[in-house]
CSV table of C-alpha atoms and ligand atoms in Angstrom, one decimal:
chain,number,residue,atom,x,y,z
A,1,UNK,CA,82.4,44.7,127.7
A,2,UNK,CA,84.2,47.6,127.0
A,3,UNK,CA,86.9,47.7,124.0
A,4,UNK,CA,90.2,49.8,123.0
A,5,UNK,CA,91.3,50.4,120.1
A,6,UNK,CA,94.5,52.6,118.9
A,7,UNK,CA,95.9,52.6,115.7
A,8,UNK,CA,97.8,55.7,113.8
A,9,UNK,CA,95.5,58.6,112.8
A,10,UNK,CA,93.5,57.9,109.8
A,11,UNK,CA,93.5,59.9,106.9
A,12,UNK,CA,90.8,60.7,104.5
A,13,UNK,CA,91.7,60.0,100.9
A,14,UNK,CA,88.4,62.0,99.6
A,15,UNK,CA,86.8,65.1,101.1
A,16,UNK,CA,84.9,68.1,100.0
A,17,UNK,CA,85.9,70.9,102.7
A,18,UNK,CA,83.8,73.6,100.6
A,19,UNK,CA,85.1,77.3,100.9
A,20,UNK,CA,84.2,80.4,103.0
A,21,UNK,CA,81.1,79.7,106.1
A,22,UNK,CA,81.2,75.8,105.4
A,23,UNK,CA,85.0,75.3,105.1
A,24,UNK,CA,84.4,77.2,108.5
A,25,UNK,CA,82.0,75.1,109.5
A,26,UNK,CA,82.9,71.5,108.7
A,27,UNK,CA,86.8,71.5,108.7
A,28,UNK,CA,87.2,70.8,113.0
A,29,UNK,CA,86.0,67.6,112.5
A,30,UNK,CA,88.0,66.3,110.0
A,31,UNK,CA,90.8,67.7,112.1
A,32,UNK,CA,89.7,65.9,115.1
A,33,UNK,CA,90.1,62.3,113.6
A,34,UNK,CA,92.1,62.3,111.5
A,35,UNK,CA,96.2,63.4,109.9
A,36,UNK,CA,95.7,64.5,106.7
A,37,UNK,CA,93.0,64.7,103.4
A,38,UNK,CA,92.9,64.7,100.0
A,39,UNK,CA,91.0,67.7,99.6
A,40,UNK,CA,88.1,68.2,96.3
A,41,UNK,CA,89.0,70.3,93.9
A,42,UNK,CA,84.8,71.1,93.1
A,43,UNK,CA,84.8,74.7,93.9
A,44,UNK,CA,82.7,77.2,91.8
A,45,UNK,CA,84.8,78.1,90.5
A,46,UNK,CA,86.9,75.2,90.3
A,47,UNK,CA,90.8,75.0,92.0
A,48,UNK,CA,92.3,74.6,88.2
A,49,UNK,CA,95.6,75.9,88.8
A,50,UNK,CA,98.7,75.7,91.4
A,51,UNK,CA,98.0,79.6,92.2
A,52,UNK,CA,94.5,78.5,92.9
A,53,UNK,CA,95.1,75.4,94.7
A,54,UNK,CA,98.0,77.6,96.8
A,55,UNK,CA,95.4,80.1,98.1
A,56,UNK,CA,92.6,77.3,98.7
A,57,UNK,CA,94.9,75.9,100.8
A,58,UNK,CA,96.0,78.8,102.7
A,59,UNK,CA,92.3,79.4,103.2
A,60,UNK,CA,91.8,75.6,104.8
A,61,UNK,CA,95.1,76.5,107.2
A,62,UNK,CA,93.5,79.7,108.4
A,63,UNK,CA,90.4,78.0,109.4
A,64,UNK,CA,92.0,75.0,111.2
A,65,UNK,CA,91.5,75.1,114.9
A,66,UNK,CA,94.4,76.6,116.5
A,67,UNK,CA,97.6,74.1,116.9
A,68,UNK,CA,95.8,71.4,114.7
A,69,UNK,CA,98.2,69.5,112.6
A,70,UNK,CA,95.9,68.4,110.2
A,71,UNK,CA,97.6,68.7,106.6
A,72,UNK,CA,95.4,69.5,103.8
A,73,UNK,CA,96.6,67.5,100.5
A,74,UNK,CA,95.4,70.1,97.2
A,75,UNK,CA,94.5,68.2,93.8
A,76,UNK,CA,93.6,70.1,90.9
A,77,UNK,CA,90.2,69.6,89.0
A,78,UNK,CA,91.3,68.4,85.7
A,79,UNK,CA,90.1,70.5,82.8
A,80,UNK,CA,90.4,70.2,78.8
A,81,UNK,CA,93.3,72.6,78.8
A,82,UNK,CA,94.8,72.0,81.9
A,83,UNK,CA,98.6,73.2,81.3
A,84,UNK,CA,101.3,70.2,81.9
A,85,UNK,CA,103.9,72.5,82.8
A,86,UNK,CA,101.6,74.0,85.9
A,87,UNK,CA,100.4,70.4,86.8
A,88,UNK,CA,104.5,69.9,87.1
A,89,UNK,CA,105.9,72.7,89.1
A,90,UNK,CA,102.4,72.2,91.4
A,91,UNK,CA,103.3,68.6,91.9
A,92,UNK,CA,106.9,69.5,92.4
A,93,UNK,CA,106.1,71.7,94.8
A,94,UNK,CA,105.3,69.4,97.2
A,95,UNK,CA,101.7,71.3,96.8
A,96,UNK,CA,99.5,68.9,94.5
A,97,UNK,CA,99.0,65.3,95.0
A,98,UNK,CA,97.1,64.3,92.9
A,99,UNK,CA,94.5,65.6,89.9
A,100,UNK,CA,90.7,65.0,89.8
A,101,UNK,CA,88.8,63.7,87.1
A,102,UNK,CA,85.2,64.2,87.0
A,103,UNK,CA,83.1,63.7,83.8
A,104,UNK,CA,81.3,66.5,82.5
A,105,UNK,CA,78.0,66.5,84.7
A,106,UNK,CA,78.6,63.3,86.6
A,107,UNK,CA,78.3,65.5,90.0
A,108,UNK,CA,78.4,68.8,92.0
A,109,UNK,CA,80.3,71.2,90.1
A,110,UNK,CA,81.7,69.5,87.8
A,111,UNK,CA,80.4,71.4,84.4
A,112,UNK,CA,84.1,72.4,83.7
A,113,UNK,CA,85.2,68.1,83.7
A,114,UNK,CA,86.8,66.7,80.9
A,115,UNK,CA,84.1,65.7,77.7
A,116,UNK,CA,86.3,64.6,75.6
A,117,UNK,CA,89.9,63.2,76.7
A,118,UNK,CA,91.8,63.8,73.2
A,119,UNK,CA,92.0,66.9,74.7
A,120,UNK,CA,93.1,65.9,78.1
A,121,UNK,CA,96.1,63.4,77.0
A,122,UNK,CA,99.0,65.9,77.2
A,123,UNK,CA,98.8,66.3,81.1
A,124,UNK,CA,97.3,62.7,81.8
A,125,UNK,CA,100.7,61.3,79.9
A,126,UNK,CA,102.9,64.1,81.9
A,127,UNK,CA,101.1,62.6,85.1
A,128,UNK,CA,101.9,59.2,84.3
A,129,UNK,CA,105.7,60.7,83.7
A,130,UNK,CA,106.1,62.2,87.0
A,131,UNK,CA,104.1,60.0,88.9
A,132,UNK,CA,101.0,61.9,90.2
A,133,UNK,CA,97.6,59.8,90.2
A,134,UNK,CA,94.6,60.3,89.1
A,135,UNK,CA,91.5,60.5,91.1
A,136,UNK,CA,88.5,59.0,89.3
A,137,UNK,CA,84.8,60.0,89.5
A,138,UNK,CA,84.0,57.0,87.1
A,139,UNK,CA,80.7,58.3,86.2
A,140,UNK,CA,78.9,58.1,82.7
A,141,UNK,CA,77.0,60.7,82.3
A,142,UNK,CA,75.0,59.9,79.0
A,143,UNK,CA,71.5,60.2,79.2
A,144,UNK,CA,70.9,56.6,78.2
A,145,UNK,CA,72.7,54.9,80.3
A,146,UNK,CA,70.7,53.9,83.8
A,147,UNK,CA,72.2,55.3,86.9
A,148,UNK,CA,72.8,52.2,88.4
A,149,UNK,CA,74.9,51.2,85.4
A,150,UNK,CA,77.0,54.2,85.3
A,151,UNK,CA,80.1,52.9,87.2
A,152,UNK,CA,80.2,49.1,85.3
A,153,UNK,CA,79.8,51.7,81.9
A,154,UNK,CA,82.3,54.0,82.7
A,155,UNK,CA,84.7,51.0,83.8
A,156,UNK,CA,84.6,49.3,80.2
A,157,UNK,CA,84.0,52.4,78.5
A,158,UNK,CA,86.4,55.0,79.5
A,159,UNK,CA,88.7,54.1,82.4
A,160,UNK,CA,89.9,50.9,80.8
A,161,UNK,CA,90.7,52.2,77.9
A,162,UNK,CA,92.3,55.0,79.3
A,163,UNK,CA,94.8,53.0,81.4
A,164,UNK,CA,95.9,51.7,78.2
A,165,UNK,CA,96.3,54.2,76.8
A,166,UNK,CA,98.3,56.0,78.8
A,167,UNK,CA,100.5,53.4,80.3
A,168,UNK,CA,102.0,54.1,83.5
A,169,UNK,CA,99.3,56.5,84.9
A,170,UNK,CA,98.0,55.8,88.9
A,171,UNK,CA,94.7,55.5,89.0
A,172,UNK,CA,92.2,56.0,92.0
A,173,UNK,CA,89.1,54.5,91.1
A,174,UNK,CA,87.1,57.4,94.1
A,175,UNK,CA,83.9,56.5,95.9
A,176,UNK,CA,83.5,52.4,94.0
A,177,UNK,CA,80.3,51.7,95.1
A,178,UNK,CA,79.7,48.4,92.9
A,179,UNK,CA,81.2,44.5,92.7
A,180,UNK,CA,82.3,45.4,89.1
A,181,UNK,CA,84.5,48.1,90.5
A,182,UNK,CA,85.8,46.3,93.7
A,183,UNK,CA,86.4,42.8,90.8
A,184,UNK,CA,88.2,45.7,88.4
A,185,UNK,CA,90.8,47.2,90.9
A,186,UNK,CA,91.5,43.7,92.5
A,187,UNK,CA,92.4,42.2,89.0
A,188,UNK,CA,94.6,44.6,88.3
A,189,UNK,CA,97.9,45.2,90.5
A,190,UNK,CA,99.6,47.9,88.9
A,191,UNK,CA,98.9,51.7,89.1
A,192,UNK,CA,95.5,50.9,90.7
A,193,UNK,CA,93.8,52.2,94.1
A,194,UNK,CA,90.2,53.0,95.1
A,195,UNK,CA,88.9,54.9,98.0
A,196,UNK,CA,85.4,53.6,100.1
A,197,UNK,CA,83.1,55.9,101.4
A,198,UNK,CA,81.7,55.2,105.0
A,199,UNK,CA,78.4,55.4,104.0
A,200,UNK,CA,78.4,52.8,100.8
A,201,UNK,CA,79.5,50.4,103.4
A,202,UNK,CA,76.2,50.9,105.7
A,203,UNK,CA,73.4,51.6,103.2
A,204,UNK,CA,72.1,50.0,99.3
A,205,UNK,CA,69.5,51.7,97.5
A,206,UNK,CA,66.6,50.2,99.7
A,207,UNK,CA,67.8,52.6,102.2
A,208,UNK,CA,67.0,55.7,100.1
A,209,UNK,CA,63.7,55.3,98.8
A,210,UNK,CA,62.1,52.2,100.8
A,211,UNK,CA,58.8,54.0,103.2
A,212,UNK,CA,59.5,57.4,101.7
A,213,UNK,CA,62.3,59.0,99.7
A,214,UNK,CA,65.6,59.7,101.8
A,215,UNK,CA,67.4,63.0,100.7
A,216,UNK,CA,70.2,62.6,103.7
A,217,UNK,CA,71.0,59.1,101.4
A,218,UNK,CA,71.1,60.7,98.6
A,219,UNK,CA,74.7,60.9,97.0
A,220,UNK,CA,76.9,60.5,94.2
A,221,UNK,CA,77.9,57.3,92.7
A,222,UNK,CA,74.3,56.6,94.2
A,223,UNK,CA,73.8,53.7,96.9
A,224,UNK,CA,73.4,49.9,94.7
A,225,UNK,CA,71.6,46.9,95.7
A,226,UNK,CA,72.4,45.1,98.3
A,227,UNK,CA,74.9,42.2,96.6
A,228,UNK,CA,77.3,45.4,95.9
A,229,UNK,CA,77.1,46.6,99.8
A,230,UNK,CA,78.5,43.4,100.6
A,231,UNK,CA,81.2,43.3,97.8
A,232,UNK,CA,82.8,46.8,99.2
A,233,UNK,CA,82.4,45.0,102.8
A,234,UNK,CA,84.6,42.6,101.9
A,235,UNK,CA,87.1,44.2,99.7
A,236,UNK,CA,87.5,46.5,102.4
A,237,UNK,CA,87.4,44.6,105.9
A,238,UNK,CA,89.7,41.9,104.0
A,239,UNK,CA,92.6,44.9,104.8
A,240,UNK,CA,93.8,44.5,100.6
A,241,UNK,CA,95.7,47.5,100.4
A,242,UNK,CA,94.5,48.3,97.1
A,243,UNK,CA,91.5,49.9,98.9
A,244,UNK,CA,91.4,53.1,101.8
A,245,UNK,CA,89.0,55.1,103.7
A,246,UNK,CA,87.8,58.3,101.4
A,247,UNK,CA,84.7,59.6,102.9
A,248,UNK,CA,83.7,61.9,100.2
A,249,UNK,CA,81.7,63.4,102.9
A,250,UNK,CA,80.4,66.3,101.4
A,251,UNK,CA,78.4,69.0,103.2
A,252,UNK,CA,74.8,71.0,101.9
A,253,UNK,CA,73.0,72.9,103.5
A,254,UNK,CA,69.6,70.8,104.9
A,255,UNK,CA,67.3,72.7,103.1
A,256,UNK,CA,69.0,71.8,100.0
A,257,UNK,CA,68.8,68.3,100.5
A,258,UNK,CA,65.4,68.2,101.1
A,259,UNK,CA,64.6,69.7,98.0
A,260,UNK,CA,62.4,68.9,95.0
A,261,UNK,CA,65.9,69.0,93.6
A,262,UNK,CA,67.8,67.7,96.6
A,263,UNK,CA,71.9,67.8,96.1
A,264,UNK,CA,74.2,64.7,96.3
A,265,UNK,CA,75.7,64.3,98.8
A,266,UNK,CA,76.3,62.9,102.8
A,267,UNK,CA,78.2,64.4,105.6
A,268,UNK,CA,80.1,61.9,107.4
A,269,UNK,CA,83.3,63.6,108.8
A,270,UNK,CA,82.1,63.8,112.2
A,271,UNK,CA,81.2,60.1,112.9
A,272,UNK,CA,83.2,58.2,110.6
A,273,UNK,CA,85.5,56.5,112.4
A,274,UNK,CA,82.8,54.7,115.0
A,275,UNK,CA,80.8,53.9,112.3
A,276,UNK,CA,83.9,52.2,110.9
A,277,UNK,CA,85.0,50.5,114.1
A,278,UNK,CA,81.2,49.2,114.2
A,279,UNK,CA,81.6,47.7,110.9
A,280,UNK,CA,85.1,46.0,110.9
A,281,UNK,CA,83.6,45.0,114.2
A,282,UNK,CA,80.5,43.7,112.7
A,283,UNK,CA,82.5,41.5,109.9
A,284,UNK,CA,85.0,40.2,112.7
A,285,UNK,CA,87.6,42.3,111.3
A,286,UNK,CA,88.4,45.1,113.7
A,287,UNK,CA,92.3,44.2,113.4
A,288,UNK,CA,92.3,45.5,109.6
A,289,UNK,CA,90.6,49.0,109.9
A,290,UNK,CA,93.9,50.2,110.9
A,291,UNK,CA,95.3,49.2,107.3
A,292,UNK,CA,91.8,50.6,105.2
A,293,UNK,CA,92.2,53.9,107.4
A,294,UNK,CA,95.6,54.6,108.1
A,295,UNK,CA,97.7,52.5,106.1
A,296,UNK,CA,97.0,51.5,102.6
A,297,UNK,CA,96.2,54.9,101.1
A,298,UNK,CA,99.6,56.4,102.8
A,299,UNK,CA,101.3,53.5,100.8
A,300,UNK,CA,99.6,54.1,97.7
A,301,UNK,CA,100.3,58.0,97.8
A,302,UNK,CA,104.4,56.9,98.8
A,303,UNK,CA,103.5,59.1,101.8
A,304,UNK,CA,104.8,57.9,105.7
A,305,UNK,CA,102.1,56.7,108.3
A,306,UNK,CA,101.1,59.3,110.7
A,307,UNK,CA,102.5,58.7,113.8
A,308,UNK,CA,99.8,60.3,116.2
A,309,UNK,CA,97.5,57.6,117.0
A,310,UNK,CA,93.4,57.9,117.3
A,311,UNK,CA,92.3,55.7,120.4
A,312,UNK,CA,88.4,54.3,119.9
A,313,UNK,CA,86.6,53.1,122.9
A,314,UNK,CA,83.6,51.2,123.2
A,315,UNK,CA,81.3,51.3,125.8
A,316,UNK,CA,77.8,50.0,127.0
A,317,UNK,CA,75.9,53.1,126.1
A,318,UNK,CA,75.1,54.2,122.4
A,319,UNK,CA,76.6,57.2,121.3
A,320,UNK,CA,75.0,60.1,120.4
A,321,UNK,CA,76.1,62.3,117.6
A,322,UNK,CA,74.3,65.7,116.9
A,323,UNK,CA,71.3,65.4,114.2
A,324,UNK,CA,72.7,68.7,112.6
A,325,UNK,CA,75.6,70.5,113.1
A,326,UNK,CA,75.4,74.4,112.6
A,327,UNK,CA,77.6,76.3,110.3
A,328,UNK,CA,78.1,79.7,109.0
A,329,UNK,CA,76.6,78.8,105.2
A,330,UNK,CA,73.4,76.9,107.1
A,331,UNK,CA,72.7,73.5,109.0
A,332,UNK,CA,74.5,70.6,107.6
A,333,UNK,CA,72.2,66.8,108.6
A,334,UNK,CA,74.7,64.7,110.2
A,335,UNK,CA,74.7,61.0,108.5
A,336,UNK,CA,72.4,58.8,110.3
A,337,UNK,CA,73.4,55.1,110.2
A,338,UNK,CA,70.3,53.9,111.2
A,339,UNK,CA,71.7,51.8,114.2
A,340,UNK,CA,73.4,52.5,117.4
A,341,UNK,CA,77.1,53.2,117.5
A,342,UNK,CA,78.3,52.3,120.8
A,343,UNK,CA,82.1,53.7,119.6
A,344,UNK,CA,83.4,56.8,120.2
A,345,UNK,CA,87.1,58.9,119.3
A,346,UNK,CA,88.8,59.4,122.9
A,347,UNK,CA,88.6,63.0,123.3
B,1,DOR,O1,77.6,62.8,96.6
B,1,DOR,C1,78.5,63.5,96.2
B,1,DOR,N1,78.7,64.8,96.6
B,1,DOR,N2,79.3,63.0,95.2
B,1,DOR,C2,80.2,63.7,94.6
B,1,DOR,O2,80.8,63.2,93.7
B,1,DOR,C3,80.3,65.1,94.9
B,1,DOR,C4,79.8,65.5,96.2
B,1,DOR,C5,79.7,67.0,96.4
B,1,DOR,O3,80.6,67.7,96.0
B,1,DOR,O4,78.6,67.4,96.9
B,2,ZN,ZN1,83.4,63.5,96.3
């Protein structure tokens, strides 16, 4: 049997476009499928500043295919002496969206995050003030805590504590990957978001190192065990519009994720949405990927609902999606689910 589906064009909530050769490389297929993304901020350098984030995103523009409409939405990686006053007239703009948080070390790039957040209050209470969120890699990063722990650490730890103390701030929880996150955001109505990656919702930790170690599985918050897979399922198939699609698909280079030091990260712009349509399909809930991927993160950034639509089709044969794509900066590994997709974007 063959099945339609149209809904309005998706946005991405969370994506690394890189710079230079990859930005090159990478950006037509997140024009493809989808209206507009919240664009990472984890440049080396980093976009700190509304000058910087201004020229980063006249950089994305000039690589778009030609007559793509695909709008890039800057954020600014938040930093210790971040200015208020910049954050304000960036925001105003109609430039910045949003600021992102990333703990000292948690990830990629992200030496320059925030260590200690004394320092950081003055902008996070001008945020909460003007209404810009922000976006949360809620990582701990201390050496003894276990990696699988850091996201249930950093919720008690730091991000609740931080709400409070900055009343009034918007808050996406990026990338939740456990129960304790999906249980945190769902108890708590106000000021409170999180994105989902594609790939949380298809692989746990078995995945990466069961019958040989996985690099292409390898990301940031790292894969959990299979009672957290299900968790994000439901939170997200269930259509709560606390929860929208971020991919955080983030492209290397292959060699350097099969490295003795392999980098975090999985590239899943260019099949995400038949991977989705196999999952919401898979949970009976193909009527609600419309609100995780095109609805509920528009309402949460008081932003309108595309109105070009994205038609997916499914047919008898599976698809097949490239095993690497080729870009300027190097082969990027394509995410393999690990099962056939028998969806596919209308051309
Ligand atoms: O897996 C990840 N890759 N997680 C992140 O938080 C960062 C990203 C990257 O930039 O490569
Ligand atoms: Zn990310």
């Amino acid at each position: 049997m063959t099945s339609i589906l149209t809904i309005p064009k998706p946005d991405d909530w969370h994506l690394h476009l890189r710079d230079g050769a990859m930005l090159e490389g990478v950006i037509e297929y997140s024009a493809k499928d989808f209206g507009r993304a919240i664009i990472m901020p984890n440049l080396v350098p980093p976009i700190v500043t509304g000058d910087q984030a201004k020229a980063y995103n006249d950089r994305i523009l000039a690589a778009l295919p030609k007559g793509s409409s695909f709008e890039p939405l800057m954020t600014l990686y938040l930093t210790e002496t971040t200015n208020p006053d910049d954050v304000e007239q960036a925001a105003k703009s109609g430039l910045v969206k949003a600021l992102k948080l990333y703990p000292a070390g948690a990830t990629t790039n992200s030496e320059s995050g925030v260590r200690n957040f004394d320092n950081a209050l003055p902008v996070l209470e001008r945020m909460a003030k003007i209404g810009v969120p922000l976006c949360v890699h809620g990582e701990v990063t201390t050496a003894d805590v276990d990696i699988f722990d850091r996201e249930a650490v950093f919720i008690e730890t730091v991000l609740d504590p931080l709400r409070k103390r900055v009343p009034g701030l918007r808050v996406v929880m990026e990338h939740v990957t456990t129960k304790d996150g999906v249980d945190y955001v769902k108890a708590h109505d106000k000021d409170l978001g999180a994105t989902i990656t594609t790939h949380h919702l298809i692989i746990n930790r078995n995945h990466i190192l069961v019958g040989g170690i996985k690099p292409h599985y390898y990301c940031l918050p790292v894969a959990k065990r299979e009672s957290h897979r299900l968790a994000l399922r439901d939170a997200v198939t269930s259509g709560d519009a606390r929860f929208f699609l971020g991919t955080d698909s983030a492209p290397h280079p292959t060699d350097l994720k099969e490295n003795a030091c392999g980098c975090a990260g999985c590239f899943t712009s260019i099949n995400t949405m038949p991977l989705l349509a196999h999952v919401f399909e898979e949970d009976g809930k193909l009527e609600n990927l419309e609100k995780f991927a095109s609805q509920n993160g528009s309402t949460f950034y008081g932003l309108p609902i595309n109105s070009e639509t994205l038609t997916l089709i499914k047919g008898h044969e599976a698809m097949k999606f490239p095993n690497e794509i080729q870009t300027g900066a190097g082969p990027v590994t394509v995410f393999d689910p690990g099962f056939d997709i028998n969806w596919r974007v209308e051309a």
